[in-house]
Coordinates of C-alpha atoms and ligand atoms in Angstrom, one line a residue:
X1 CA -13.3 23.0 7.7
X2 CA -14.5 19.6 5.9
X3 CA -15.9 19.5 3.0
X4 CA -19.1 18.1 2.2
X5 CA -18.7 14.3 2.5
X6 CA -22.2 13.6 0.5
X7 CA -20.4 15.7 -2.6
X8 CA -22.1 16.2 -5.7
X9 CA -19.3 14.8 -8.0
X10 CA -19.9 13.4 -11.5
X11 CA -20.2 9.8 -11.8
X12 CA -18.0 8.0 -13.7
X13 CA -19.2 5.0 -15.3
X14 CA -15.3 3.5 -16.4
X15 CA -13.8 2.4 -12.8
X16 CA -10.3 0.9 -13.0
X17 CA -9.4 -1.9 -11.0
X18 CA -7.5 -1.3 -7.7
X19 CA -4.3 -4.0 -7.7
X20 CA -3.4 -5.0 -4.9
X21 CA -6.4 -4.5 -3.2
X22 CA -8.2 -8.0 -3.3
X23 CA -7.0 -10.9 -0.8
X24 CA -7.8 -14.6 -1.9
X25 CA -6.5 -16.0 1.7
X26 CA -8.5 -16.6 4.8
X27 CA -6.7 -14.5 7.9
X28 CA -7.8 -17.3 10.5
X29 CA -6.5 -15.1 13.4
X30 CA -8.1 -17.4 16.1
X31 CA -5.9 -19.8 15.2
X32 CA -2.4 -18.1 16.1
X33 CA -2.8 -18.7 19.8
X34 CA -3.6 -22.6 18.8
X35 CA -0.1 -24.1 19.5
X36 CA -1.1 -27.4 18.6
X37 CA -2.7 -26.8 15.6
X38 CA 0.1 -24.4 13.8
X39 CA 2.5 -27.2 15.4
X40 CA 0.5 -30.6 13.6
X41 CA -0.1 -28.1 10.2
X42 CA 3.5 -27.3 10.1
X43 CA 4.2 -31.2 9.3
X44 CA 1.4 -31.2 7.1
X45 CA 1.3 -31.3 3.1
X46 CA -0.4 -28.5 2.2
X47 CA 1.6 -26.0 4.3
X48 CA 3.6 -23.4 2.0
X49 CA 6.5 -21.0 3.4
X50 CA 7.3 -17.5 2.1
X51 CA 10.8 -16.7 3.1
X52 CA 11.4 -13.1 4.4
X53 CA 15.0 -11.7 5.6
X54 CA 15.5 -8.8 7.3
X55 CA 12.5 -7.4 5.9
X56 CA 13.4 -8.1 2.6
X57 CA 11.8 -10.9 -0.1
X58 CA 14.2 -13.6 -0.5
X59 CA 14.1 -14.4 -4.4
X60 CA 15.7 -17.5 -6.6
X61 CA 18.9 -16.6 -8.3
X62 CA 17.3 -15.6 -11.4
X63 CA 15.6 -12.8 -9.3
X64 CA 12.1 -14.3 -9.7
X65 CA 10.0 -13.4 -6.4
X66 CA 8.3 -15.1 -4.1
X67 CA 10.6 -18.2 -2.8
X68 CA 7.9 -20.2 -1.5
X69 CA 9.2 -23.8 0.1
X70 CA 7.6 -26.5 2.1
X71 CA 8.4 -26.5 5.8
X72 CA 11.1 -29.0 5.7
X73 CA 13.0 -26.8 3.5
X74 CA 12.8 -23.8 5.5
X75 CA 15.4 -21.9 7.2
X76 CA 15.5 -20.9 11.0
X77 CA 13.7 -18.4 11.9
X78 CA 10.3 -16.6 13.3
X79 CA 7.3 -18.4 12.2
X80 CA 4.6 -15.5 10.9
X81 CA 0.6 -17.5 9.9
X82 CA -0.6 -15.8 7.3
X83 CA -3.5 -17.9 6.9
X84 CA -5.2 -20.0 4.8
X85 CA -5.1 -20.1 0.7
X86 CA -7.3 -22.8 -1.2
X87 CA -6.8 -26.0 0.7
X88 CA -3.4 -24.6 1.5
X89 CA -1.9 -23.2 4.9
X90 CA 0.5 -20.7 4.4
X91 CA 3.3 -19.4 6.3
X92 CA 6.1 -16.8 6.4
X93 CA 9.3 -17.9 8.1
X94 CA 11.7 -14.4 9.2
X95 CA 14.6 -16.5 8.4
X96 CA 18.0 -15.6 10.3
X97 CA 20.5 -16.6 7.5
X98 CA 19.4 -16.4 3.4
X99 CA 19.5 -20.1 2.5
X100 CA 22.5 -20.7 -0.3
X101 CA 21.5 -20.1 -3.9
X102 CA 19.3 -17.3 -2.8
X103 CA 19.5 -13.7 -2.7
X104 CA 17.2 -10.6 -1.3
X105 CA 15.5 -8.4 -2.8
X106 CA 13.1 -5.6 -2.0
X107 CA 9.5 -5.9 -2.2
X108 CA 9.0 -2.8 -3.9
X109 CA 11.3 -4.2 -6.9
X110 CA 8.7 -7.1 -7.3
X111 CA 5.2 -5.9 -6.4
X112 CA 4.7 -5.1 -10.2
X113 CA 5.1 -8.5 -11.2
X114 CA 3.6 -10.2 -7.9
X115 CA 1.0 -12.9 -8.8
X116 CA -2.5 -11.1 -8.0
X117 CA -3.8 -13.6 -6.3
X118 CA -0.8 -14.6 -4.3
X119 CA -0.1 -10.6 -3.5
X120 CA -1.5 -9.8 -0.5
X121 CA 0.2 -12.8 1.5
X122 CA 3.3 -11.2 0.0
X123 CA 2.2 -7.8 1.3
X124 CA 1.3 -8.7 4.8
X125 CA 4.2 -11.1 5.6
X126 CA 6.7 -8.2 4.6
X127 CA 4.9 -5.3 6.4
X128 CA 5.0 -7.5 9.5
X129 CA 8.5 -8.5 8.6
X130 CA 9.5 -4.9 9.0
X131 CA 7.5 -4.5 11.8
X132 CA 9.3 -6.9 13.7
X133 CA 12.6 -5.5 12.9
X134 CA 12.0 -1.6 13.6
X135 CA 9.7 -2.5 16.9
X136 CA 12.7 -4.2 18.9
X137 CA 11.4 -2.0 22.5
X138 CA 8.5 -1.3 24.5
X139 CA 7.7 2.1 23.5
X140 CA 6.2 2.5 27.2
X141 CA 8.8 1.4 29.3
X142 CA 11.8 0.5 26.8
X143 CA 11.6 -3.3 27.8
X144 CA 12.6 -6.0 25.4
X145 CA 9.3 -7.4 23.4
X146 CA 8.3 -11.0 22.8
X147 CA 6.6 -12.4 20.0
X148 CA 3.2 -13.8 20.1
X149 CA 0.5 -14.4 18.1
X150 CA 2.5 -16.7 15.7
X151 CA 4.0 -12.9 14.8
X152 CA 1.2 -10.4 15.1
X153 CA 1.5 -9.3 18.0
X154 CA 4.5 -8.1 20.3
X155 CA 4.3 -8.5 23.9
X156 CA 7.1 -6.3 26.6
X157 CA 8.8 -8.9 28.7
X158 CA 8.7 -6.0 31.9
X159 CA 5.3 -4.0 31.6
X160 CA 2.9 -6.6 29.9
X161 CA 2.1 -4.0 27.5
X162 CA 1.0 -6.0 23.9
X163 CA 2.4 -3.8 21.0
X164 CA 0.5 -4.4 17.4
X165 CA 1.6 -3.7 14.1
X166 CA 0.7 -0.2 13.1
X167 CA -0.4 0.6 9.3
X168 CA -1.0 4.4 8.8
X169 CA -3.1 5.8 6.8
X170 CA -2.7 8.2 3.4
X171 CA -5.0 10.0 1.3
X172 CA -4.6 10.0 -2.1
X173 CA -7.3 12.4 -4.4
X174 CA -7.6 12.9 -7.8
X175 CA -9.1 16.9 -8.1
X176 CA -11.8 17.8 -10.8
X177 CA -12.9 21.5 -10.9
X178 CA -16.3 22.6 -12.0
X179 CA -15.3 21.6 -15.8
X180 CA -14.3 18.3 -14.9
X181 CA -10.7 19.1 -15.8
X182 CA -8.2 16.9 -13.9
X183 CA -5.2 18.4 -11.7
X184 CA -1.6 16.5 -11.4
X185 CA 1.4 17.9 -9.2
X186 CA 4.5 16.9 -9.5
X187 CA 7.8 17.1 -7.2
X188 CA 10.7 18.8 -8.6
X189 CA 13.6 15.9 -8.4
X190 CA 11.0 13.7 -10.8
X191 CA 11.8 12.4 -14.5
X192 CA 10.5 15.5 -16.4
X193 CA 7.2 15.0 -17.4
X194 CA 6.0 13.2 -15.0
X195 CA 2.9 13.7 -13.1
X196 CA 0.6 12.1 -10.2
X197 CA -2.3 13.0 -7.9
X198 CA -1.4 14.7 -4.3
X199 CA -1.4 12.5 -1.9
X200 CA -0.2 12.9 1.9
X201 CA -0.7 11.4 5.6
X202 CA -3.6 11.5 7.8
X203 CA -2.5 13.4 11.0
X204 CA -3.9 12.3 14.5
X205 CA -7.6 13.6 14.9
X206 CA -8.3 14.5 11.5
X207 CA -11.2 12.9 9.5
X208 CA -10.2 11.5 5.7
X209 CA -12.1 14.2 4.1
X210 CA -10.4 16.7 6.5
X211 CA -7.3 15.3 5.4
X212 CA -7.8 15.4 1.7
X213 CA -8.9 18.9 1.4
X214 CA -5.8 20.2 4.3
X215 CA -3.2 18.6 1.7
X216 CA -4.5 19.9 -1.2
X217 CA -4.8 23.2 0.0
X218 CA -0.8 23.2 1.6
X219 CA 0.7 21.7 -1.5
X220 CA -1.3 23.7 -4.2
X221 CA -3.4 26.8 -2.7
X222 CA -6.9 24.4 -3.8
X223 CA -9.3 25.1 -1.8
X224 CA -12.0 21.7 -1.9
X225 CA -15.7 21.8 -1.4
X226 CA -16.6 18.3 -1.5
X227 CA -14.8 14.6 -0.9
X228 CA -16.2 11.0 -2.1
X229 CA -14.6 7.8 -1.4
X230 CA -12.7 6.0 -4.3
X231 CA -11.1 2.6 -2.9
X232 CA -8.2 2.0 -1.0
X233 CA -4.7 -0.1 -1.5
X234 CA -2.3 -1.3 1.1
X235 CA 0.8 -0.1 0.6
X236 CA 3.7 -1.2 3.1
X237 CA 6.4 0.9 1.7
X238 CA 6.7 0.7 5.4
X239 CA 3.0 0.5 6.5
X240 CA 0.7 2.7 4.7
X241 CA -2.8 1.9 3.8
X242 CA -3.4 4.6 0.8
X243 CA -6.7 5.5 1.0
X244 CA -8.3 7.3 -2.5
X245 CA -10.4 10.1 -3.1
X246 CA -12.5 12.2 -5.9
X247 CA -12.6 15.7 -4.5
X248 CA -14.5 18.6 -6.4
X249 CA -12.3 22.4 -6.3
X250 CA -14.0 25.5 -4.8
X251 CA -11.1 27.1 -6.6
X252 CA -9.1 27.1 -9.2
X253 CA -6.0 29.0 -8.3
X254 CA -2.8 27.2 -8.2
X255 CA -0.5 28.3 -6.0
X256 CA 1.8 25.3 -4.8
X257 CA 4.2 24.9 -1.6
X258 CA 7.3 24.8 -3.3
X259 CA 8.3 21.9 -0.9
X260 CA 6.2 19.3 -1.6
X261 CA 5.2 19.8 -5.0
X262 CA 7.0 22.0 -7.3
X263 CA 4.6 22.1 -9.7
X264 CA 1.2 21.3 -10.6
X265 CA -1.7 22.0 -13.6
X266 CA -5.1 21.2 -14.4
X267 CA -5.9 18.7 -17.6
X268 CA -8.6 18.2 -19.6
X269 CA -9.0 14.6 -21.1
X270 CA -7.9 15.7 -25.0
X271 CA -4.7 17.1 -23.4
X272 CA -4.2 13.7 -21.2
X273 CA -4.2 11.8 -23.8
X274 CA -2.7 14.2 -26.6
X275 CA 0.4 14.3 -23.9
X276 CA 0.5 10.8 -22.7
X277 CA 0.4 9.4 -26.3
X278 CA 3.0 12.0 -26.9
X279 CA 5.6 11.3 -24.1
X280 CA 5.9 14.8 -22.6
X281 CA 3.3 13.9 -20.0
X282 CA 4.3 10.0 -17.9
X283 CA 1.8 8.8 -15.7
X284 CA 1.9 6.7 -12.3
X285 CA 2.7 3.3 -12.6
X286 CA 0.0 0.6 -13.6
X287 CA -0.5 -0.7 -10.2
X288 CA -0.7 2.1 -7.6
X289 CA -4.2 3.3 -7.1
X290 CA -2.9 7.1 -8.2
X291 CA -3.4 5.3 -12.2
X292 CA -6.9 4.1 -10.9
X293 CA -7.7 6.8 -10.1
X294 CA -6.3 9.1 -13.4
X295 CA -7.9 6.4 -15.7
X296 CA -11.8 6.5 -13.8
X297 CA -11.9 10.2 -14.4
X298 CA -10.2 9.6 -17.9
X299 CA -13.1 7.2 -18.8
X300 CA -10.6 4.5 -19.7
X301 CA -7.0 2.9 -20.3
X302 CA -3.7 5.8 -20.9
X303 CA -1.0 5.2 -22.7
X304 CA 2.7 5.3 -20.6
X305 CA 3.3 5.0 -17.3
X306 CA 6.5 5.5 -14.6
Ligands
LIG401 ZN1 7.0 -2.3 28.5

């Protein structure tokens, strides 16, 4: 069944910000099969390098990320465009070797403190970093793949066959019931007391909305009438594009899987607040879109956070 995809949800007038989801650069994909241009802008100026090993941010010593360098100063290694910033051309470079003095780091220990604006080169050179790193094979024939595309697209070597990088989508929904009350799961090996919206992936031939309400009835016996579209936030913890949802409860029942979630209850905003302020209830994490989506419904900004 999907539910009603024109809903008749309240409208909230408060609506958090979304990190992450706002990119100041300028993709300029027709210009990754132009040789001579990335070759004449790679002596230029005003091109910038992001360095990338192994999938991981390389960071200065001090553990500030990104290391950005000028291409002189740039290891060996796969050249990624990521486009155009300002009057600036930016690139990542894969590099083989971490230059000395620097060290690696995961992105998901930075992305809190990422520059905004400077955040979704970040993103998108380390998703395709990890793309090229798990994506070694033709998944048609098993042949070795090339790189093309100044790094965004793969190419098999025996069958032809041009591999992109994949980015798969998530729901994430933030349930009200017909009193507007809010409900948070959580999984059973989290801090105690803490709480988020249900989330999970979008399996092949299923609609968003179809999505949202299959989750939320596995995980917590909810059974949802009606789905409206939030925002969305890339995520590439590998390659996830979380898409975000208000969906209004036929039900009120809670019944939850036991795998997934281990527990889960409804909130009204004076018991939000009343717990957040207190400690006994910790929300999710400033940046992800589940805190967008807690503090729209909640009207504004929540104390604590995981
Ligand atoms: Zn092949």
């Amino acid at each position: 069944m999907t539910p009603d995809p024109a809903p008749m949800l309240p409208h909230y007038s408060h609506r958090a910000p979304i990190a992450l989801s706002v990119s100041a650069h300028n993709r300029i994909g027709g210009r990754r099969t132009d040789d001579a241009w990335m070759a004449e802008t790679w002596k230029s100026a005003r091109t910038r390098v992001l360095l990338v090993h192994q999938g991981q941010l390389v960071v200065s010593p001090d553990g500030t990320a990104p290391v950005w360098v000028s291409p002189a100063e740039a290891p060996r290694g796969q050249r990624v465009l990521l486009g155009e910033y300002g009057d600036e051309v930016r690139f990542a470079v894969l590099a083989d070797d971490v230059p000395d003095g620097l060290d690696v780091a995961p992105l998901r220990a930075h992305v809190q403190t990422l520059d905004p604006e400077e955040a979704a080169l970040v993103l998108q050179a380390v998703a395709l970093a990890q793309w090229h790193r798990s994506h070694r094979h033709c998944p048609r024939c098993g042949g070795r793949l090339e790189i093309a595309q100044a790094g965004h697209v793969q190419v098999c070597t025996d069958c032809d066959v041009q591999q992109f990088p994949r980015t798969d989508p998530a729901v994430i929904m933030l349930v009200t019931d017909a009193e507007d009350r809010c409900l948070l799961g959580r999984q059973a090996e989290w801090a105690e007391g803490r709480f988020s919206t249900l989330a999970g992936f979008v399996e092949p031939g299923e609609s968003l909305e179809q999505a949202v309400a299959r989750e939320v009835e596995e995980e917590v016996g909810v059974v949802i009438e009606a789905v409206d579209y939030f925002g969305n936030q890339p995520w590439p913890f590998p390659a996830s594009l979380m898409v975000g949802f208000f969906a209004r409860a036929a039900t009120t029942r809670i019944d939850v899987d036991g795998a997934e979630i281990s527990a889960a209850r409804w909130f009204t905003r004076q018991e939000m607040r009343t717990e957040a302020e207190a400690g006994t209830l910790v929300l999710p994490g400033g940046i992800s879109i589940s805190r967008s989506l807690v503090e729209t419904w909640y009207g504004g900004p929540l104390p604590g956070a995981w």
